[in-house]
XYZ file of C-alpha atoms in Angstrom:
540
model
C 32.495 -215.965 30.969
C 29.935 -213.213 29.012
C 32.334 -210.706 30.114
C 35.367 -212.870 29.448
C 33.890 -213.293 25.945
C 32.808 -210.075 25.714
C 35.458 -208.660 26.022
C 38.132 -210.939 24.265
C 35.930 -210.266 21.240
C 35.937 -206.070 21.373
C 39.871 -206.376 21.633
C 39.443 -208.900 18.479
C 37.191 -205.884 16.719
C 39.359 -202.978 17.902
C 42.680 -204.275 16.367
C 40.721 -205.931 13.412
C 39.096 -202.569 12.328
C 43.011 -200.752 12.912
C 43.930 -203.759 9.943
C 41.652 -202.747 8.164
C 42.209 -198.502 8.717
C 46.193 -199.440 6.795
C 48.085 -199.025 3.942
C 48.995 -202.743 3.142
C 52.441 -201.788 3.779
C 52.110 -199.921 6.998
C 51.905 -203.325 9.032
C 54.815 -204.381 8.138
C 57.111 -203.913 10.259
C 54.557 -204.200 13.138
C 54.685 -206.603 16.491
C 51.801 -207.794 18.114
C 53.088 -209.244 21.517
C 56.699 -209.661 21.672
C 57.520 -206.100 23.874
C 60.007 -207.358 26.092
C 62.925 -205.191 25.717
C 63.274 -202.182 28.487
C 66.959 -202.296 28.972
C 67.452 -198.568 28.460
C 65.819 -195.178 28.909
C 63.957 -193.818 26.217
C 65.944 -190.693 26.174
C 68.608 -192.111 25.931
C 68.317 -194.482 22.782
C 65.910 -191.649 20.971
C 67.232 -189.500 18.515
C 65.146 -186.287 19.055
C 63.780 -185.172 23.211
C 61.192 -187.529 24.918
C 58.700 -185.562 27.358
C 56.062 -186.072 29.848
C 53.526 -184.053 31.007
C 54.309 -183.965 35.206
C 51.430 -183.163 37.751
C 53.005 -180.876 40.254
C 51.518 -183.231 43.529
C 53.726 -186.793 42.239
C 56.159 -184.833 40.860
C 56.776 -183.221 44.612
C 55.800 -185.199 47.318
C 56.347 -189.460 45.060
C 59.670 -190.140 44.426
C 58.706 -192.722 42.143
C 56.728 -190.749 40.225
C 59.563 -188.370 39.999
C 62.509 -191.231 39.234
C 60.580 -192.080 36.327
C 60.448 -189.472 34.699
C 63.705 -187.785 35.145
C 65.266 -191.286 33.974
C 62.803 -191.487 31.199
C 62.605 -188.255 29.096
C 64.383 -184.825 28.294
C 61.773 -182.332 28.551
C 58.709 -181.676 30.781
C 55.686 -180.543 30.086
C 52.940 -178.748 33.163
C 49.565 -180.478 32.758
C 48.025 -177.391 34.087
C 50.399 -175.010 36.952
C 51.497 -172.814 33.681
C 48.243 -172.577 32.947
C 46.009 -169.021 33.100
C 43.491 -170.897 35.492
C 46.541 -172.419 37.547
C 48.893 -168.152 37.223
C 45.833 -165.855 37.366
C 44.432 -164.156 40.685
C 40.529 -162.928 40.665
C 42.055 -159.132 40.383
C 43.780 -159.819 37.484
C 46.877 -160.718 39.455
C 49.712 -163.347 38.443
C 50.662 -166.112 41.005
C 54.022 -167.799 40.167
C 54.410 -169.580 42.481
C 53.338 -172.788 42.845
C 54.763 -172.647 38.746
C 58.054 -171.863 39.933
C 58.138 -173.955 42.254
C 57.536 -177.608 40.074
C 60.112 -175.113 37.576
C 63.158 -174.625 40.202
C 62.855 -178.558 40.857
C 62.392 -179.544 37.129
C 65.440 -177.671 36.585
C 67.138 -178.861 38.951
C 66.733 -182.520 38.703
C 67.594 -182.133 34.559
C 65.012 -181.627 32.640
C 63.846 -178.839 29.492
C 60.199 -177.284 30.291
C 58.355 -177.123 27.502
C 55.728 -173.637 28.395
C 52.222 -175.300 28.092
C 50.327 -172.903 27.137
C 49.121 -168.898 26.948
C 46.727 -168.528 24.505
C 43.117 -171.314 25.715
C 39.564 -172.134 25.850
C 39.353 -173.934 28.848
C 41.881 -174.048 32.395
C 41.299 -169.667 32.013
C 40.449 -167.746 35.282
C 37.287 -166.702 33.627
C 36.099 -164.811 36.471
C 38.665 -161.814 35.724
C 38.321 -162.218 32.863
C 34.106 -162.745 32.326
C 34.761 -159.319 34.637
C 36.116 -157.185 32.280
C 33.458 -157.900 30.021
C 30.681 -156.867 32.077
C 29.164 -154.601 35.612
C 30.006 -156.767 39.539
C 26.439 -155.807 40.353
C 23.436 -157.296 39.651
C 22.744 -157.708 35.515
C 19.554 -155.759 34.629
C 16.627 -156.784 33.989
C 16.205 -156.970 30.156
C 13.272 -155.894 28.382
C 12.517 -157.288 25.274
C 11.414 -160.901 25.512
C 12.709 -164.202 23.775
C 16.318 -162.015 22.085
C 18.214 -164.935 22.515
C 15.902 -166.339 19.314
C 15.303 -169.933 21.072
C 11.469 -169.485 21.745
C 9.792 -169.929 17.629
C 8.961 -172.485 15.617
C 10.888 -172.976 12.091
C 11.479 -169.533 10.799
C 9.448 -168.381 12.826
C 10.512 -166.531 16.530
C 7.836 -165.946 19.668
C 7.525 -161.547 20.599
C 9.017 -161.161 16.999
C 7.109 -160.589 13.473
C 8.711 -160.073 10.017
C 7.068 -157.134 9.044
C 8.140 -156.121 6.020
C 10.931 -159.127 3.242
C 9.270 -162.308 5.234
C 10.931 -164.735 2.763
C 14.472 -163.326 3.522
C 14.152 -163.286 7.192
C 14.993 -167.308 9.179
C 16.095 -169.390 11.771
C 19.943 -170.654 11.489
C 20.967 -173.332 13.930
C 24.067 -173.778 12.220
C 26.256 -173.234 14.601
C 28.752 -170.933 13.288
C 25.738 -168.550 12.522
C 24.370 -168.628 15.999
C 26.339 -166.608 18.666
C 25.732 -168.743 21.176
C 22.232 -171.179 22.059
C 20.405 -173.631 19.253
C 18.669 -170.805 16.834
C 20.145 -167.473 15.686
C 18.694 -165.275 13.514
C 19.481 -164.763 9.880
C 18.654 -162.481 6.984
C 19.709 -162.744 3.057
C 19.414 -159.361 1.222
C 19.241 -159.937 -1.595
C 20.085 -156.731 -3.048
C 20.823 -152.784 -2.530
C 17.184 -151.261 -0.949
C 16.315 -149.289 1.622
C 16.678 -150.593 5.053
C 12.455 -150.982 5.901
C 12.489 -153.117 3.629
C 13.641 -155.730 5.499
C 12.465 -155.826 9.431
C 11.479 -157.503 11.716
C 10.124 -155.973 14.836
C 10.020 -156.335 18.868
C 6.928 -157.463 20.606
C 6.100 -153.499 22.451
C 7.963 -153.394 25.740
C 7.356 -151.080 29.506
C 9.330 -148.049 28.535
C 8.865 -144.929 30.433
C 8.857 -141.974 28.673
C 12.185 -139.555 28.824
C 14.507 -142.894 30.470
C 17.764 -143.835 28.597
C 17.529 -147.352 26.900
C 20.814 -149.045 26.126
C 20.423 -151.785 23.170
C 22.664 -154.193 22.818
C 23.091 -156.942 20.388
C 25.732 -159.154 18.296
C 25.934 -159.430 14.679
C 27.936 -160.805 11.712
C 27.846 -161.048 7.976
C 29.195 -164.060 5.957
C 31.239 -160.769 3.670
C 32.727 -157.711 4.474
C 30.874 -154.114 4.263
C 27.961 -155.198 5.895
C 25.433 -152.506 7.458
C 21.830 -152.127 8.763
C 20.506 -150.426 11.988
C 18.532 -150.117 14.521
C 14.685 -148.189 14.360
C 12.856 -147.472 17.627
C 8.502 -148.027 16.697
C 6.390 -146.462 20.120
C 5.516 -142.331 20.174
C 8.129 -140.959 18.186
C 10.135 -143.478 15.859
C 14.755 -142.983 15.925
C 16.836 -143.858 14.397
C 20.307 -145.357 14.982
C 23.537 -143.839 13.634
C 24.222 -147.188 10.688
C 26.876 -150.424 12.165
C 28.678 -151.298 10.123
C 29.091 -154.923 10.036
C 32.098 -157.873 9.538
C 32.806 -161.645 9.231
C 33.507 -162.465 12.552
C 31.289 -161.215 15.407
C 30.711 -157.721 17.016
C 28.719 -156.256 19.655
C 26.580 -153.457 19.526
C 25.357 -150.274 21.775
C 23.270 -148.202 21.170
C 20.953 -145.807 23.995
C 18.134 -143.933 23.326
C 14.911 -141.788 25.382
C 11.653 -143.301 25.065
C 9.195 -140.653 23.746
C 5.793 -142.905 25.232
C 4.924 -146.092 28.094
C 5.596 -148.805 24.958
C 8.469 -149.111 22.843
C 9.236 -151.724 20.515
C 12.628 -152.512 18.565
C 12.468 -152.268 14.358
C 15.447 -154.021 12.761
C 16.214 -152.255 10.217
C 18.504 -154.389 7.798
C 17.790 -153.830 4.108
C 19.698 -151.289 3.216
C 22.891 -153.303 1.896
C 23.321 -156.273 0.050
C 24.888 -159.991 1.953
C 23.204 -162.105 4.797
C 23.576 -161.312 8.310
C 23.358 -163.422 11.282
C 21.682 -161.398 14.438
C 21.701 -162.707 17.914
C 21.070 -161.854 21.550
C 19.406 -158.621 21.978
C 18.974 -157.488 25.128
C 17.258 -153.534 26.105
C 18.142 -152.472 29.276
C 17.077 -149.421 31.443
C 20.312 -147.524 31.039
C 20.257 -146.090 34.423
C 21.824 -148.972 35.381
C 25.389 -150.208 35.289
C 26.739 -149.744 31.965
C 29.105 -152.262 30.723
C 31.395 -151.396 28.039
C 31.461 -150.763 24.747
C 32.199 -153.809 22.461
C 35.299 -151.159 21.276
C 36.373 -151.417 25.199
C 35.157 -154.896 26.133
C 37.777 -156.658 23.412
C 40.662 -153.476 24.418
C 40.705 -155.416 27.750
C 40.234 -158.080 26.581
C 42.939 -157.762 24.658
C 44.938 -155.674 27.011
C 44.892 -159.244 29.367
C 45.583 -161.219 26.633
C 49.027 -160.044 26.684
C 49.248 -159.069 29.940
C 49.171 -162.617 30.960
C 52.085 -163.863 28.071
C 54.424 -161.433 28.000
C 54.344 -161.669 32.107
C 54.800 -165.332 31.630
C 57.044 -165.583 29.038
C 59.307 -162.519 30.183
C 59.171 -165.114 33.916
C 61.194 -167.581 31.852
C 62.268 -165.829 29.204
C 66.452 -168.060 28.073
C 64.392 -171.096 30.636
C 61.585 -172.373 28.492
C 63.545 -172.825 25.115
C 59.651 -173.653 23.729
C 56.254 -172.441 24.160
C 52.236 -173.812 23.347
C 50.948 -170.181 22.254
C 47.798 -171.181 20.458
C 46.606 -173.729 21.652
C 43.157 -175.820 20.743
C 42.115 -172.541 18.171
C 39.577 -174.996 16.240
C 36.239 -175.970 16.857
C 35.279 -179.741 16.335
C 32.486 -180.688 13.069
C 34.209 -179.101 10.497
C 37.293 -177.363 12.544
C 35.791 -173.602 12.237
C 37.955 -171.286 14.633
C 37.082 -172.076 18.412
C 34.616 -169.869 20.000
C 31.686 -170.231 22.585
C 28.934 -171.020 20.446
C 30.746 -174.420 18.533
C 31.833 -175.206 21.965
C 29.069 -177.709 22.852
C 26.603 -176.645 25.995
C 29.001 -174.582 28.561
C 27.171 -173.369 31.786
C 26.059 -170.146 32.313
C 27.900 -169.973 35.862
C 31.391 -172.672 33.881
C 35.009 -169.810 36.224
C 37.375 -171.272 33.947
C 35.954 -171.141 30.587
C 36.759 -167.915 28.048
C 37.148 -168.059 24.554
C 39.364 -165.269 23.333
C 37.845 -164.953 19.561
C 34.354 -164.032 21.236
C 35.502 -160.484 21.376
C 39.140 -160.769 19.481
C 37.850 -163.036 16.144
C 40.719 -164.588 14.131
C 43.451 -162.227 14.970
C 43.403 -163.856 18.650
C 45.599 -165.921 17.582
C 48.116 -163.135 16.041
C 47.984 -160.909 18.119
C 48.472 -164.175 21.128
C 52.367 -164.847 18.600
C 53.063 -161.145 18.631
C 53.282 -160.569 22.151
C 54.955 -164.359 22.847
C 57.595 -163.458 20.355
C 58.412 -159.835 21.869
C 58.476 -161.829 25.469
C 61.462 -164.093 23.930
C 62.272 -163.341 20.960
C 64.811 -166.524 20.800
C 62.076 -168.510 21.772
C 60.022 -171.712 20.008
C 56.127 -170.519 19.513
C 53.862 -173.474 18.045
C 50.355 -173.442 17.533
C 49.043 -177.083 19.338
C 45.187 -178.740 18.731
C 43.790 -182.313 18.481
C 41.723 -185.121 16.861
C 43.763 -183.952 13.899
C 44.059 -187.583 13.137
C 40.566 -188.384 13.537
C 39.447 -185.419 11.841
C 40.490 -183.944 8.033
C 38.146 -181.083 8.060
C 39.864 -179.787 11.468
C 43.581 -180.361 10.083
C 43.328 -179.237 7.087
C 41.852 -176.053 9.113
C 43.985 -176.144 11.781
C 46.980 -176.003 8.691
C 45.063 -173.415 6.951
C 44.308 -170.716 10.257
C 48.936 -171.252 11.391
C 49.831 -170.014 7.219
C 47.294 -167.719 8.004
C 48.417 -166.298 10.822
C 51.902 -167.433 9.106
C 50.981 -165.260 6.301
C 49.964 -162.132 8.855
C 52.903 -161.928 10.353
C 53.106 -164.073 12.906
C 56.605 -165.947 14.342
C 55.161 -169.822 14.153
C 58.093 -172.524 13.957
C 55.706 -175.628 14.936
C 52.886 -177.566 15.098
C 52.196 -179.664 17.924
C 49.285 -182.747 17.260
C 48.091 -183.633 20.985
C 46.896 -188.094 20.227
C 44.851 -188.589 22.827
C 43.824 -191.491 20.627
C 42.678 -195.077 21.433
C 43.632 -199.038 20.663
C 41.086 -198.127 17.804
C 42.135 -195.026 16.320
C 41.944 -194.852 12.722
C 46.056 -196.009 11.435
C 45.634 -194.430 8.362
C 44.126 -190.726 9.813
C 47.634 -190.997 12.257
C 49.076 -191.540 8.730
C 47.626 -189.123 6.802
C 47.774 -186.590 9.788
C 51.442 -186.638 9.810
C 52.410 -185.889 6.466
C 49.899 -183.071 6.484
C 52.072 -182.390 9.123
C 55.488 -182.445 8.177
C 53.541 -180.394 4.234
C 53.794 -177.504 6.239
C 57.823 -177.900 6.501
C 57.238 -176.607 9.827
C 58.995 -178.370 13.083
C 56.158 -180.996 14.583
C 56.329 -182.564 17.854
C 53.516 -185.378 19.380
C 53.041 -183.172 22.402
C 50.287 -184.376 24.129
C 50.277 -188.477 23.419
C 48.348 -191.241 25.511
C 46.683 -194.145 24.364
C 43.191 -195.420 25.533
C 42.834 -199.024 26.153
C 38.796 -198.321 26.872
C 37.638 -195.956 24.977
C 34.102 -197.282 25.077
C 34.537 -197.145 28.772
C 33.218 -200.809 29.919
C 33.711 -201.661 32.526
C 35.066 -204.790 32.705
C 38.376 -203.881 30.852
C 40.692 -204.470 32.234
C 44.859 -204.216 32.074
C 45.682 -207.260 30.389
C 47.897 -209.415 28.199
C 45.565 -209.113 25.214
C 44.373 -205.329 24.927
C 48.195 -204.373 26.461
C 49.159 -205.792 22.857
C 46.857 -203.796 20.937
C 48.109 -200.692 23.345
C 51.468 -201.107 22.440
C 50.937 -202.614 18.881
C 48.808 -198.599 18.736
C 51.983 -196.607 20.481
C 54.513 -198.916 18.823
C 52.650 -196.875 14.858
C 52.578 -193.914 16.322
C 56.229 -192.663 16.861
C 57.051 -194.893 13.316
C 55.649 -192.746 11.547
C 56.566 -189.702 13.365
C 59.852 -191.334 11.953
C 58.603 -192.296 8.739
C 56.968 -189.887 7.624
C 58.281 -186.042 9.727
C 61.452 -184.956 8.001
C 64.804 -185.946 11.049
C 64.707 -181.801 10.953
C 61.616 -181.024 12.005
C 61.089 -183.918 14.548
C 60.810 -181.582 17.124
C 60.104 -183.598 19.616
C 57.840 -186.892 21.193
C 55.802 -186.194 24.173
C 53.677 -188.765 26.424
C 50.615 -187.239 28.673
C 51.720 -188.578 31.974
C 53.283 -191.027 34.012
C 51.685 -194.800 35.405
C 48.270 -195.383 35.022
C 46.329 -193.631 37.889
C 47.987 -190.778 37.654
C 46.939 -190.007 33.925
C 44.266 -187.579 33.606
C 41.960 -189.492 32.239
C 41.428 -191.466 35.453
C 42.244 -188.394 37.565
C 39.484 -185.801 35.939
C 37.567 -187.981 34.524
C 37.221 -190.868 36.047
C 37.884 -193.066 33.645
C 38.201 -196.978 33.626
C 41.611 -196.273 31.906
C 45.236 -197.123 32.116
C 45.913 -195.409 29.073
C 50.393 -194.994 29.936
C 53.783 -196.863 29.897
C 53.498 -197.569 32.963
C 51.089 -199.324 36.217
C 50.759 -198.702 39.335
C 53.808 -200.046 41.182
C 56.149 -198.854 38.680
C 57.056 -201.785 36.090
C 57.783 -200.705 32.385
C 54.602 -202.077 30.037
C 54.321 -203.490 27.020
C 53.899 -199.541 25.087
C 57.343 -198.899 27.254
C 59.048 -201.848 25.885
C 57.101 -200.906 22.110
C 57.852 -197.186 21.444
C 62.251 -198.400 23.641
C 62.446 -200.560 21.021
C 60.982 -198.220 17.852
C 64.001 -196.051 19.082
C 67.214 -198.492 19.418
C 65.942 -199.414 15.933
C 65.788 -195.592 14.020
C 68.102 -193.612 15.597
């Protein structure tokens, strides 16, 4: 009884939350129980393309799965098999065997294929991509202690001292101000002066006189035109050339010969007014295999991006008519450009995460669109992201980034909103999102829609009538809002991310107790299906 009471209480609260989130007139046409019309198909009832995401194994081996897709959809998006991690091997070669099989099977069934995805930070072959940034042998020993600036408290750093300009030096924990980890070094230079006016010094570390040592570090500045240098203390002082900083993270390297048995690195950063952010210092014996310089790494990463996009788009030129070119470019929270440092905790052993912006900066998206457009000038090209209905800062940042890339010459035809949502997602947020996306004048597509019944991941939630009703109402509201707020000539399509509940990525990959799709385990049409069908028929 307690579980039952909690279940229905949760449903009532979720329903009340959606009511409170709506503008008064947004609920006028909603029906929370009369979802009985299942005659016809979604694609026949729609005036714009209807899509479904498909899984390779199910589509190729389950006739019921395939039949549902062919009956209901105009087009399909591959859940995995066109992604970098599926196609690229550890030596950088591209194997299209499985993608071709799935493409041929979909095409033979009369389905168009939407290309997904050319530039992303996840589902990558990071083993190959990370190999571009360093040697394949064991990592050389870092002689400098606490080069990541993680250890320390307040504005002090273990194994480092501030010799000049202490009031200008602090610790930062802001995600966009550290290259990775929890803390970074921040230096505010109020006015131009001598390099040594602000000076941060490492502890002494052991060196061998006459041997070459290589310093590597990351730095960016709040404004363009920044400058700093390094020097050594211990034996005869030595000075690096000036390092010119930008507003994107840059990796810099300086090699020096030791002149004593102990040496320390001095960060001389007082010459040029700006606010600087520094992270990840290392000093290694330069006789070990030297990694490429920052510029060499960037060139290799750029080439890898171009190779993957060019070969993939060329492979399906004229066959795949639209692509997600840049996928999930904005970080959660404040919507900054996504880099490793603002993307949560990522294990060092992760083989599927790689962040193009860490190496190519804000222009990685521009490059991706340029490479795709060159490979197939006739294809429609999209930028795609998630949580746009629930994170207004991220929505605004994505639109701003899209317009920035277009101003730089990128061919961007449209914006995709993923909409992995739940029964208690804010209705007002959905309306706000569609209004803002439509105002760009670009094509707008719902690219990956599913609706969780159990967003709180409670063990006792089941696929019962009450939850199905809430789910159907949400599916209906999303579609009605898409039709209401996005002009007909901007509606590129409406894609459901999956076919039936047990094969949803939320269940198969994340092991969630949920039922987010239009068909149940036996491919019976759920109220959510009827809700979409009714809405499409009413608006055709």
